[in-house]
mmCIF file of C-alpha atoms and ligand atoms in Angstrom:
data_model
loop_
_atom_site.group_PDB
_atom_site.id
_atom_site.type_symbol
_atom_site.label_atom_id
_atom_site.label_comp_id
_atom_site.label_asym_id
_atom_site.label_seq_id
_atom_site.Cartn_x
_atom_site.Cartn_y
_atom_site.Cartn_z
ATOM 1 C CA UNK A 1 -5.079 2.637 -22.556
ATOM 2 C CA UNK A 2 -4.321 -0.764 -21.433
ATOM 3 C CA UNK A 3 -5.051 -3.291 -23.495
ATOM 4 C CA UNK A 4 -6.027 -6.880 -22.320
ATOM 5 C CA UNK A 5 -1.649 -7.721 -22.696
ATOM 6 C CA UNK A 6 -0.934 -6.005 -20.271
ATOM 7 C CA UNK A 7 -1.494 -8.468 -17.218
ATOM 8 C CA UNK A 8 1.161 -11.013 -16.075
ATOM 9 C CA UNK A 9 0.007 -14.560 -17.828
ATOM 10 C CA UNK A 10 0.215 -16.748 -15.164
ATOM 11 C CA UNK A 11 1.646 -20.082 -16.570
ATOM 12 C CA UNK A 12 4.026 -21.260 -14.755
ATOM 13 C CA UNK A 13 4.765 -22.021 -11.005
ATOM 14 C CA UNK A 14 8.423 -21.324 -9.466
ATOM 15 C CA UNK A 15 10.621 -23.860 -7.307
ATOM 16 C CA UNK A 16 10.847 -23.105 -4.114
ATOM 17 C CA UNK A 17 14.367 -23.989 -1.689
ATOM 18 C CA UNK A 18 14.386 -23.620 1.972
ATOM 19 C CA UNK A 19 18.263 -23.592 2.228
ATOM 20 C CA UNK A 20 18.280 -20.252 -0.293
ATOM 21 C CA UNK A 21 14.889 -18.242 1.596
ATOM 22 C CA UNK A 22 16.680 -19.228 4.775
ATOM 23 C CA UNK A 23 19.779 -17.615 4.015
ATOM 24 C CA UNK A 24 18.063 -13.863 2.691
ATOM 25 C CA UNK A 25 17.516 -11.743 5.528
ATOM 26 C CA UNK A 26 14.417 -9.902 4.843
ATOM 27 C CA UNK A 27 14.521 -7.316 7.788
ATOM 28 C CA UNK A 28 11.963 -6.075 9.834
ATOM 29 C CA UNK A 29 7.890 -7.142 9.886
ATOM 30 C CA UNK A 30 6.190 -5.336 7.272
ATOM 31 C CA UNK A 31 2.226 -4.801 6.518
ATOM 32 C CA UNK A 32 0.203 -4.506 3.550
ATOM 33 C CA UNK A 33 -2.773 -2.817 3.290
ATOM 34 C CA UNK A 34 -4.708 -4.888 0.283
ATOM 35 C CA UNK A 35 -7.460 -2.948 -0.584
ATOM 36 C CA UNK A 36 -10.410 -5.962 -0.997
ATOM 37 C CA UNK A 37 -13.026 -5.725 -3.611
ATOM 38 C CA UNK A 38 -15.406 -8.288 -3.136
ATOM 39 C CA UNK A 39 -17.303 -9.629 -6.006
ATOM 40 C CA UNK A 40 -21.062 -10.360 -5.563
ATOM 41 C CA UNK A 41 -21.353 -14.140 -3.255
ATOM 42 C CA UNK A 42 -18.167 -13.452 -1.997
ATOM 43 C CA UNK A 43 -18.078 -13.616 1.471
ATOM 44 C CA UNK A 44 -15.991 -11.863 4.305
ATOM 45 C CA UNK A 45 -15.313 -15.002 5.583
ATOM 46 C CA UNK A 46 -13.979 -16.560 2.271
ATOM 47 C CA UNK A 47 -11.710 -13.263 2.243
ATOM 48 C CA UNK A 48 -10.202 -13.986 5.443
ATOM 49 C CA UNK A 49 -9.907 -17.164 5.061
ATOM 50 C CA UNK A 50 -7.766 -16.904 1.910
ATOM 51 C CA UNK A 51 -6.371 -13.983 3.953
ATOM 52 C CA UNK A 52 -5.101 -16.284 6.727
ATOM 53 C CA UNK A 53 -3.609 -18.746 3.528
ATOM 54 C CA UNK A 54 -1.939 -16.140 2.628
ATOM 55 C CA UNK A 55 -0.265 -14.920 5.428
ATOM 56 C CA UNK A 56 1.059 -18.059 6.253
ATOM 57 C CA UNK A 57 3.163 -17.890 3.477
ATOM 58 C CA UNK A 58 4.069 -14.692 4.109
ATOM 59 C CA UNK A 59 5.246 -14.664 7.453
ATOM 60 C CA UNK A 60 8.524 -16.364 5.693
ATOM 61 C CA UNK A 61 9.363 -13.429 4.533
ATOM 62 C CA UNK A 62 8.196 -10.999 8.338
ATOM 63 C CA UNK A 63 5.027 -9.884 5.752
ATOM 64 C CA UNK A 64 1.396 -9.340 6.771
ATOM 65 C CA UNK A 65 -1.248 -8.609 4.486
ATOM 66 C CA UNK A 66 -4.215 -7.063 6.284
ATOM 67 C CA UNK A 67 -7.553 -6.793 3.709
ATOM 68 C CA UNK A 68 -9.221 -3.570 3.753
ATOM 69 C CA UNK A 69 -12.567 -3.896 3.133
ATOM 70 C CA UNK A 70 -12.811 -1.721 -0.088
ATOM 71 C CA UNK A 71 -16.691 -2.292 -2.155
ATOM 72 C CA UNK A 72 -19.103 -5.038 -2.791
ATOM 73 C CA UNK A 73 -19.825 -5.042 -6.293
ATOM 74 C CA UNK A 74 -21.559 -6.660 -9.601
ATOM 75 C CA UNK A 75 -18.755 -8.065 -11.922
ATOM 76 C CA UNK A 76 -17.786 -5.168 -14.589
ATOM 77 C CA UNK A 77 -17.929 -7.345 -17.290
ATOM 78 C CA UNK A 78 -17.814 -11.053 -18.322
ATOM 79 C CA UNK A 79 -14.094 -11.346 -18.984
ATOM 80 C CA UNK A 80 -10.263 -10.897 -16.668
ATOM 81 C CA UNK A 81 -10.124 -8.358 -18.998
ATOM 82 C CA UNK A 82 -13.056 -6.358 -18.707
ATOM 83 C CA UNK A 83 -12.148 -6.996 -14.913
ATOM 84 C CA UNK A 84 -8.375 -5.108 -15.773
ATOM 85 C CA UNK A 85 -10.191 -2.169 -17.577
ATOM 86 C CA UNK A 86 -12.219 -1.258 -14.912
ATOM 87 C CA UNK A 87 -9.242 -1.709 -11.486
ATOM 88 C CA UNK A 88 -7.028 0.721 -13.828
ATOM 89 C CA UNK A 89 -9.809 2.798 -13.357
ATOM 90 C CA UNK A 90 -9.567 3.027 -9.371
ATOM 91 C CA UNK A 91 -6.573 5.206 -8.362
ATOM 92 C CA UNK A 92 -4.281 3.815 -5.419
ATOM 93 C CA UNK A 93 -5.461 6.312 -2.270
ATOM 94 C CA UNK A 94 -4.830 5.634 1.520
ATOM 95 C CA UNK A 95 -4.467 3.430 3.005
ATOM 96 C CA UNK A 96 -4.418 1.051 0.172
ATOM 97 C CA UNK A 97 -1.123 -0.398 -0.603
ATOM 98 C CA UNK A 98 -2.316 -2.723 -3.452
ATOM 99 C CA UNK A 99 -5.696 -3.278 -5.016
ATOM 100 C CA UNK A 100 -7.053 -6.985 -5.020
ATOM 101 C CA UNK A 101 -10.405 -8.483 -6.464
ATOM 102 C CA UNK A 102 -11.974 -11.432 -5.794
ATOM 103 C CA UNK A 103 -13.651 -12.474 -8.529
ATOM 104 C CA UNK A 104 -17.073 -15.119 -7.772
ATOM 105 C CA UNK A 105 -18.815 -17.594 -9.701
ATOM 106 C CA UNK A 106 -21.865 -16.832 -11.773
ATOM 107 C CA UNK A 107 -24.327 -19.244 -14.302
ATOM 108 C CA UNK A 108 -21.823 -18.297 -17.167
ATOM 109 C CA UNK A 109 -18.665 -19.063 -15.470
ATOM 110 C CA UNK A 110 -20.461 -22.663 -14.824
ATOM 111 C CA UNK A 111 -20.932 -23.371 -18.683
ATOM 112 C CA UNK A 112 -17.705 -21.719 -19.715
ATOM 113 C CA UNK A 113 -15.963 -23.947 -16.694
ATOM 114 C CA UNK A 114 -17.543 -26.684 -18.622
ATOM 115 C CA UNK A 115 -16.483 -26.314 -22.084
ATOM 116 C CA UNK A 116 -13.057 -25.227 -21.248
ATOM 117 C CA UNK A 117 -12.468 -28.307 -19.442
ATOM 118 C CA UNK A 118 -13.524 -30.228 -22.627
ATOM 119 C CA UNK A 119 -10.641 -28.570 -23.980
ATOM 120 C CA UNK A 120 -8.502 -29.134 -21.602
ATOM 121 C CA UNK A 121 -8.866 -32.815 -21.012
ATOM 122 C CA UNK A 122 -9.017 -33.480 -24.776
ATOM 123 C CA UNK A 123 -5.824 -31.430 -25.717
ATOM 124 C CA UNK A 124 -4.057 -30.639 -22.679
ATOM 125 C CA UNK A 125 -4.578 -26.822 -23.051
ATOM 126 C CA UNK A 126 -6.271 -25.186 -20.129
ATOM 127 C CA UNK A 127 -7.424 -21.650 -21.461
ATOM 128 C CA UNK A 128 -8.845 -20.908 -17.942
ATOM 129 C CA UNK A 129 -7.016 -17.804 -16.658
ATOM 130 C CA UNK A 130 -7.500 -17.766 -12.608
ATOM 131 C CA UNK A 131 -5.849 -14.854 -11.601
ATOM 132 C CA UNK A 132 -3.551 -12.075 -12.884
ATOM 133 C CA UNK A 133 -1.830 -8.769 -12.131
ATOM 134 C CA UNK A 134 -1.230 -5.587 -13.758
ATOM 135 C CA UNK A 135 2.090 -5.932 -15.530
ATOM 136 C CA UNK A 136 3.699 -2.107 -14.981
ATOM 137 C CA UNK A 137 3.101 -1.522 -11.787
ATOM 138 C CA UNK A 138 2.061 -4.927 -9.661
ATOM 139 C CA UNK A 139 -0.080 -3.297 -7.742
ATOM 140 C CA UNK A 140 -3.453 -4.713 -8.372
ATOM 141 C CA UNK A 141 -5.075 -7.905 -9.641
ATOM 142 C CA UNK A 142 -7.423 -10.297 -9.080
ATOM 143 C CA UNK A 143 -8.536 -14.035 -8.585
ATOM 144 C CA UNK A 144 -10.819 -16.466 -9.139
ATOM 145 C CA UNK A 145 -11.850 -17.072 -5.596
ATOM 146 C CA UNK A 146 -14.129 -19.589 -6.025
ATOM 147 C CA UNK A 147 -13.673 -23.163 -7.458
ATOM 148 C CA UNK A 148 -15.976 -26.004 -7.395
ATOM 149 C CA UNK A 149 -14.567 -28.883 -9.934
ATOM 150 C CA UNK A 150 -12.656 -31.393 -8.445
ATOM 151 C CA UNK A 151 -10.636 -31.379 -11.558
ATOM 152 C CA UNK A 152 -9.823 -28.218 -11.304
ATOM 153 C CA UNK A 153 -8.641 -28.279 -7.218
ATOM 154 C CA UNK A 154 -5.782 -31.135 -8.043
ATOM 155 C CA UNK A 155 -4.221 -28.192 -10.331
ATOM 156 C CA UNK A 156 -5.215 -25.291 -8.776
ATOM 157 C CA UNK A 157 -7.133 -23.702 -5.584
ATOM 158 C CA UNK A 158 -7.899 -19.756 -4.669
ATOM 159 C CA UNK A 159 -5.696 -20.347 -1.727
ATOM 160 C CA UNK A 160 -2.833 -21.657 -4.688
ATOM 161 C CA UNK A 161 -3.502 -18.655 -6.972
ATOM 162 C CA UNK A 162 -3.933 -16.269 -4.535
ATOM 163 C CA UNK A 163 -0.820 -17.281 -3.125
ATOM 164 C CA UNK A 164 1.330 -17.051 -6.758
ATOM 165 C CA UNK A 165 -0.635 -13.623 -7.618
ATOM 166 C CA UNK A 166 0.749 -12.148 -4.188
ATOM 167 C CA UNK A 167 4.520 -13.060 -5.326
ATOM 168 C CA UNK A 168 3.777 -10.896 -8.346
ATOM 169 C CA UNK A 169 1.815 -8.016 -5.792
ATOM 170 C CA UNK A 170 5.400 -8.183 -4.358
ATOM 171 C CA UNK A 171 7.215 -7.774 -8.144
ATOM 172 C CA UNK A 172 8.067 -11.159 -8.556
ATOM 173 C CA UNK A 173 7.833 -12.443 -12.350
ATOM 174 C CA UNK A 174 7.985 -16.187 -13.302
ATOM 175 C CA UNK A 175 11.137 -17.945 -12.560
ATOM 176 C CA UNK A 176 11.920 -21.684 -12.720
ATOM 177 C CA UNK A 177 13.615 -20.986 -9.174
ATOM 178 C CA UNK A 178 11.863 -18.410 -6.650
ATOM 179 C CA UNK A 179 15.437 -17.399 -5.612
ATOM 180 C CA UNK A 180 15.053 -14.061 -8.008
ATOM 181 C CA UNK A 181 12.020 -13.930 -6.223
ATOM 182 C CA UNK A 182 13.359 -13.717 -2.322
ATOM 183 C CA UNK A 183 15.579 -11.302 -3.517
ATOM 184 C CA UNK A 184 13.207 -9.431 -5.292
ATOM 185 C CA UNK A 185 10.694 -9.169 -1.656
ATOM 186 C CA UNK A 186 14.256 -7.936 0.334
ATOM 187 C CA UNK A 187 14.371 -5.025 -2.200
ATOM 188 C CA UNK A 188 11.082 -3.883 -2.261
ATOM 189 C CA UNK A 189 11.237 -4.512 1.965
ATOM 190 C CA UNK A 190 14.020 -2.357 2.201
ATOM 191 C CA UNK A 191 12.687 0.297 -0.106
ATOM 192 C CA UNK A 192 9.522 0.450 2.273
ATOM 193 C CA UNK A 193 12.518 1.808 4.891
ATOM 194 C CA UNK A 194 13.740 4.366 2.923
ATOM 195 C CA UNK A 195 13.316 7.852 3.096
ATOM 196 C CA UNK A 196 12.184 9.020 -0.054
ATOM 197 C CA UNK A 197 9.309 6.584 0.120
ATOM 198 C CA UNK A 198 5.792 7.438 1.001
ATOM 199 C CA UNK A 199 4.817 7.079 4.537
ATOM 200 C CA UNK A 200 2.945 4.813 5.468
ATOM 201 C CA UNK A 201 2.781 3.010 2.356
ATOM 202 C CA UNK A 202 3.937 -0.179 0.774
ATOM 203 C CA UNK A 203 6.463 0.388 -2.524
ATOM 204 C CA UNK A 204 6.034 -1.600 -5.507
ATOM 205 C CA UNK A 205 8.619 -2.638 -7.932
ATOM 206 C CA UNK A 206 8.625 -4.423 -11.246
ATOM 207 C CA UNK A 207 10.644 -7.603 -12.513
ATOM 208 C CA UNK A 208 12.473 -5.165 -15.003
ATOM 209 C CA UNK A 209 13.668 -2.841 -11.761
ATOM 210 C CA UNK A 210 11.174 -0.281 -11.954
ATOM 211 C CA UNK A 211 10.461 1.329 -8.614
ATOM 212 C CA UNK A 212 7.080 3.057 -7.374
ATOM 213 C CA UNK A 213 7.789 5.195 -4.146
ATOM 214 C CA UNK A 214 4.395 6.479 -3.799
ATOM 215 C CA UNK A 215 0.497 5.895 -5.050
ATOM 216 C CA UNK A 216 0.908 8.715 -6.936
ATOM 217 C CA UNK A 217 3.552 7.048 -9.477
ATOM 218 C CA UNK A 218 1.659 4.281 -9.435
ATOM 219 C CA UNK A 219 -1.965 6.523 -10.876
ATOM 220 C CA UNK A 220 0.023 8.411 -13.128
ATOM 221 C CA UNK A 221 0.853 5.309 -15.042
ATOM 222 C CA UNK A 222 -0.335 4.572 -17.834
HETATM 223 ZN ZN1 ZN B 1 1.903 -15.518 -12.798
#
C-alpha cells in the first residue's frame, strides 16, 4: 500500500547553470506522452497553456511533452494523499508515458488557503503542497493548476509548479544546483533509445538510479 509519505516533497528549487546545461549533449528529440486528468473546473485551454510553458523549458533538452486527454473527474478526496491513492490505482497503458492530474480549486480549497496563508504570514511556514510526484517510479504526479491569491503568485504559479514537478517526472530529485538533473535527463533519454526499452515508451529513472524500461515494471511496482 502506498502511504502519504511516498511522494517527493517539493520544498527547494535548484539553480540552473546555462554553461553546464549547454555543455551536455541531450541527443535526439524525444516526445513524452502525458496522460492528463482534468479535475472539474480545469479547462483544456488552461491545460494547453500549461503545456506550452512546460515545453518552452523542455526545449532546452530536446524534449516535447504532449498532453493526452485521459479523463475528467471530480477530486477523489480532499488531500494530496487522496489524489495519490487514486493515481496509484491507475495502470500506465499505451500511449501513456506518465500520468498527470491537474487539480482545480474548490470552495474548500479557498478556506484552506485562507488559513495556511495566515500561518505562512505568521510564522513563515508554508503548509500548502502545490504538487508532487510519486517517489517510487517518478511516473505519476499532480499539480495545483489554479491559483488566485496574489501573494501566492509571488512565490509560485501553476506554470512554475509544473516545470518543477516536470523535472521529477524526468527522474530528477531535489538539488541545490541542477547539474545533476541535466545528467539524469541525458540518462533517461539514452535509456529511451536502448533496445530493451519497450517500443514507443519513454522510460523512467529514479534519482536513486532505478530504471523502468516498460510500463509493466511501473505497474507492478508496489
Ligand atoms: Zn519537488
